[in-house]
mmCIF file of C-alpha atoms in Angstrom:
data_model
loop_
_atom_site.group_PDB
_atom_site.id
_atom_site.type_symbol
_atom_site.label_atom_id
_atom_site.label_comp_id
_atom_site.label_asym_id
_atom_site.label_seq_id
_atom_site.Cartn_x
_atom_site.Cartn_y
_atom_site.Cartn_z
ATOM 1 C CA MET D 1 0.000 0.000 0.000
ATOM 2 C CA THR D 2 1.330 3.418 -0.982
ATOM 3 C CA THR D 3 1.926 5.994 1.741
ATOM 4 C CA HIS D 4 1.332 9.699 1.390
ATOM 5 C CA ARG D 5 2.905 12.661 3.205
ATOM 6 C CA VAL D 6 0.485 14.888 5.124
ATOM 7 C CA TRP D 7 0.225 18.678 4.961
ATOM 8 C CA ARG D 8 -1.896 19.974 7.870
ATOM 9 C CA LEU D 9 -4.220 22.928 7.520
ATOM 10 C CA GLY D 10 -6.795 24.423 9.835
ATOM 11 C CA ALA D 11 -10.529 24.870 9.479
ATOM 12 C CA ASP D 12 -12.391 27.039 6.981
ATOM 13 C CA ILE D 13 -9.859 26.928 4.134
ATOM 14 C CA ASP D 14 -11.647 28.894 1.434
ATOM 15 C CA THR D 15 -11.388 28.849 -2.336
ATOM 16 C CA ASP D 16 -9.592 32.204 -2.372
ATOM 17 C CA GLN D 17 -6.762 30.648 -0.357
ATOM 18 C CA LEU D 18 -6.591 27.727 -2.789
ATOM 19 C CA ALA D 19 -6.893 29.804 -5.977
ATOM 20 C CA PRO D 20 -6.261 33.453 -5.096
ATOM 21 C CA GLY D 21 -8.537 35.873 -6.936
ATOM 22 C CA ALA D 22 -5.618 38.090 -7.966
ATOM 23 C CA TYR D 23 -4.311 35.249 -10.170
ATOM 24 C CA MET D 24 -7.579 34.064 -11.716
ATOM 25 C CA LYS D 25 -6.795 35.823 -15.015
ATOM 26 C CA PHE D 26 -3.746 33.587 -15.467
ATOM 27 C CA ALA D 27 -3.365 29.970 -16.576
ATOM 28 C CA LEU D 28 -3.811 27.159 -14.073
ATOM 29 C CA ASP D 29 -0.075 26.592 -13.589
ATOM 30 C CA GLU D 30 0.309 30.194 -12.402
ATOM 31 C CA ILE D 31 -2.733 29.939 -10.120
ATOM 32 C CA ALA D 32 -1.284 26.728 -8.650
ATOM 33 C CA ARG D 33 2.023 28.472 -7.851
ATOM 34 C CA HIS D 34 0.081 30.719 -5.461
ATOM 35 C CA CYS D 35 -2.067 27.993 -3.912
ATOM 36 C CA LEU D 36 -2.320 28.410 -0.124
ATOM 37 C CA GLU D 37 0.378 31.112 -0.073
ATOM 38 C CA ARG D 38 -1.454 33.088 2.631
ATOM 39 C CA VAL D 39 -1.594 30.154 5.071
ATOM 40 C CA ARG D 40 1.385 28.013 3.965
ATOM 41 C CA PRO D 41 3.728 30.176 1.843
ATOM 42 C CA GLU D 42 6.042 27.214 1.179
ATOM 43 C CA PHE D 43 3.274 24.848 0.068
ATOM 44 C CA ALA D 44 3.178 25.199 -3.729
ATOM 45 C CA ALA D 45 6.962 24.980 -4.094
ATOM 46 C CA ALA D 46 7.418 22.128 -1.623
ATOM 47 C CA VAL D 47 4.436 19.838 -2.209
ATOM 48 C CA SER D 48 5.243 16.562 -3.981
ATOM 49 C CA PRO D 49 3.069 14.360 -6.174
ATOM 50 C CA GLY D 50 1.118 11.953 -3.986
ATOM 51 C CA ASP D 51 1.013 14.239 -0.933
ATOM 52 C CA VAL D 52 -2.283 14.847 0.851
ATOM 53 C CA ILE D 53 -3.854 17.734 2.708
ATOM 54 C CA VAL D 54 -5.498 17.064 6.054
ATOM 55 C CA ALA D 55 -7.639 19.981 7.137
ATOM 56 C CA GLY D 56 -10.223 21.035 9.655
ATOM 57 C CA PRO D 57 -13.939 21.381 8.923
ATOM 58 C CA ASN D 58 -15.410 23.414 6.051
ATOM 59 C CA PHE D 59 -12.663 22.850 3.504
ATOM 60 C CA GLY D 60 -13.369 24.642 0.218
ATOM 61 C CA ILE D 61 -15.878 27.194 1.466
ATOM 62 C CA GLY D 62 -16.358 30.366 -0.540
ATOM 63 C CA SER D 63 -16.841 30.801 -4.248
ATOM 64 C CA SER D 64 -17.602 28.042 -6.715
ATOM 65 C CA ARG D 65 -14.370 28.470 -8.699
ATOM 66 C CA GLU D 66 -13.269 25.134 -10.097
ATOM 67 C CA GLN D 67 -9.647 26.305 -10.136
ATOM 68 C CA ALA D 68 -9.558 25.870 -6.342
ATOM 69 C CA ALA D 69 -9.649 22.095 -6.838
ATOM 70 C CA SER D 70 -7.762 22.110 -10.137
ATOM 71 C CA ALA D 71 -4.791 23.896 -8.541
ATOM 72 C CA LEU D 72 -4.333 21.022 -6.092
ATOM 73 C CA VAL D 73 -4.513 18.500 -8.946
ATOM 74 C CA ALA D 74 -1.959 20.544 -10.906
ATOM 75 C CA LEU D 75 0.378 20.391 -7.906
ATOM 76 C CA GLY D 76 0.054 16.586 -7.791
ATOM 77 C CA LEU D 77 -1.958 16.248 -4.604
ATOM 78 C CA CYS D 78 -3.470 12.802 -4.107
ATOM 79 C CA ALA D 79 -6.334 13.723 -1.781
ATOM 80 C CA VAL D 80 -7.814 16.115 0.745
ATOM 81 C CA ILE D 81 -9.028 14.685 4.033
ATOM 82 C CA ALA D 82 -11.284 16.731 6.297
ATOM 83 C CA PRO D 83 -14.299 16.366 8.599
ATOM 84 C CA SER D 84 -16.442 18.355 6.132
ATOM 85 C CA PHE D 85 -16.324 20.106 2.757
ATOM 86 C CA SER D 86 -18.279 22.799 0.974
ATOM 87 C CA GLY D 87 -20.847 21.131 -1.279
ATOM 88 C CA LEU D 88 -19.732 23.030 -4.381
ATOM 89 C CA TYR D 89 -16.079 22.306 -3.707
ATOM 90 C CA PHE D 90 -16.886 18.627 -3.138
ATOM 91 C CA ARG D 91 -18.409 18.244 -6.584
ATOM 92 C CA ASN D 92 -15.787 20.394 -8.330
ATOM 93 C CA ALA D 93 -13.015 18.300 -6.783
ATOM 94 C CA PHE D 94 -14.379 14.996 -8.039
ATOM 95 C CA ASN D 95 -15.099 16.545 -11.449
ATOM 96 C CA VAL D 96 -11.381 17.323 -11.838
ATOM 97 C CA GLY D 97 -10.246 14.004 -10.345
ATOM 98 C CA LEU D 98 -9.313 15.114 -6.823
ATOM 99 C CA LEU D 99 -10.181 12.613 -4.100
ATOM 100 C CA LEU D 100 -11.917 14.049 -1.042
ATOM 101 C CA LEU D 101 -12.260 11.895 2.044
ATOM 102 C CA THR D 102 -14.739 12.972 4.681
ATOM 103 C CA CYS D 103 -13.243 11.724 7.931
ATOM 104 C CA PRO D 104 -14.645 12.824 11.306
ATOM 105 C CA ASP D 105 -11.298 12.086 12.989
ATOM 106 C CA ALA D 106 -9.108 13.745 10.347
ATOM 107 C CA GLU D 107 -7.681 16.264 12.786
ATOM 108 C CA ALA D 108 -5.907 13.447 14.668
ATOM 109 C CA ILE D 109 -3.519 13.051 11.721
ATOM 110 C CA GLN D 110 -0.254 14.939 12.198
ATOM 111 C CA GLU D 111 1.800 17.148 9.875
ATOM 112 C CA GLY D 112 4.275 15.074 7.845
ATOM 113 C CA GLU D 113 2.823 11.772 9.021
ATOM 114 C CA PRO D 114 2.862 9.046 6.381
ATOM 115 C CA ILE D 115 -0.622 7.615 5.856
ATOM 116 C CA ALA D 116 -2.120 4.979 3.575
ATOM 117 C CA ILE D 117 -5.490 5.434 1.894
ATOM 118 C CA ASP D 118 -7.702 2.474 1.056
ATOM 119 C CA LEU D 119 -10.292 3.966 -1.274
ATOM 120 C CA ASP D 120 -12.286 0.757 -1.670
ATOM 121 C CA ALA D 121 -12.569 0.205 2.091
ATOM 122 C CA GLY D 122 -13.024 3.922 2.799
ATOM 123 C CA ARG D 123 -10.358 4.168 5.437
ATOM 124 C CA ILE D 124 -7.022 5.701 6.315
ATOM 125 C CA THR D 125 -4.223 3.845 8.049
ATOM 126 C CA ARG D 126 -1.972 6.037 10.159
ATOM 127 C CA ALA D 127 1.749 5.510 10.748
ATOM 128 C CA ASP D 128 1.054 3.877 14.137
ATOM 129 C CA GLY D 129 -1.378 1.397 12.551
ATOM 130 C CA ALA D 130 -4.518 3.163 13.763
ATOM 131 C CA ILE D 131 -7.348 3.055 11.257
ATOM 132 C CA LEU D 132 -9.652 6.013 10.653
ATOM 133 C CA ALA D 133 -12.991 5.404 8.960
ATOM 134 C CA CYS D 134 -14.180 7.749 6.228
ATOM 135 C CA GLU D 135 -17.625 8.274 4.786
ATOM 136 C CA PRO D 136 -18.259 5.905 1.874
ATOM 137 C CA ILE D 137 -17.587 7.274 -1.597
ATOM 138 C CA PRO D 138 -20.076 6.175 -4.258
ATOM 139 C CA ASP D 139 -18.643 4.054 -7.045
ATOM 140 C CA PHE D 140 -19.327 6.679 -9.724
ATOM 141 C CA LEU D 141 -17.206 9.236 -7.815
ATOM 142 C CA GLN D 142 -14.427 6.679 -7.325
ATOM 143 C CA ASP D 143 -14.552 6.060 -11.081
ATOM 144 C CA MET D 144 -14.121 9.809 -11.689
ATOM 145 C CA VAL D 145 -11.051 9.959 -9.457
ATOM 146 C CA ARG D 146 -9.484 6.906 -11.069
ATOM 147 C CA ALA D 147 -10.105 8.352 -14.556
ATOM 148 C CA GLY D 148 -8.612 11.729 -13.639
ATOM 149 C CA GLY D 149 -11.916 13.588 -13.650
ATOM 150 C CA LEU D 150 -15.358 13.609 -15.222
ATOM 151 C CA LEU D 151 -14.238 14.665 -18.692
ATOM 152 C CA ASN D 152 -11.656 11.862 -18.870
ATOM 153 C CA LEU D 153 -14.220 9.357 -17.622
ATOM 154 C CA LEU D 154 -16.760 10.406 -20.262
ATOM 155 C CA LYS D 155 -14.143 10.251 -23.021
ATOM 156 C CA ARG D 156 -13.124 6.765 -21.910
ATOM 157 C CA ARG D 157 -16.722 5.577 -21.735
ATOM 158 C CA LEU D 158 -17.496 6.980 -25.202
ATOM 159 C CA ALA D 159 -14.396 5.278 -26.614
ATOM 160 C CA ASP D 160 -15.145 1.880 -25.070
ATOM 161 C CA GLY D 161 -18.858 2.007 -25.934
ATOM 162 C CA THR D 162 -20.209 2.018 -22.379
ATOM 163 C CA LEU D 163 -21.608 5.525 -22.902
ATOM 164 C CA LYS D 164 -23.781 6.164 -25.907
ATOM 165 C CA PRO D 165 -23.919 9.598 -27.539
ATOM 166 C CA ASN D 166 -27.006 11.653 -26.690
ATOM 167 C CA PRO D 167 -29.825 10.365 -28.961
ATOM 168 C CA MET D 168 -31.397 13.840 -28.996
ATOM 169 C CA ARG D 169 -28.337 15.162 -30.829
ATOM 170 C CA ALA D 170 -28.035 12.324 -33.338
#
């Protein structure tokens, strides 16, 4: 099982902290370079592919900007784990292929701690072997994450014939 390094954040991380408004006119790679700079100035430069964020409640509150989730994907983040998420952020994250795990005990996980995520079982294994349960993730959302987002999933399903083109447009 693969382990992931943890970046700890507090509660109420909003979309403007993830994708600062001052950079919204730029391409995603530029937005990503400024991700979380107000709360963790070193984050964007130091995060590694496969790392995870563990945050307090209300992650992703604020505007509905999709770039707030896309910036984390662009930086290579594997997942965000928190006790709760904004509803709009939750859907935007899965649409761009970012795994969100709703875990009531997320705040027990420490900065830098290596953790393992078992998506199928819906649980996190901490470095000391403790297991934290997460809310179940429906299969269709797991499929989106594995495909790298909704658009990739739809393209794959069109290509393999499991999704038929809209008959109203034929």
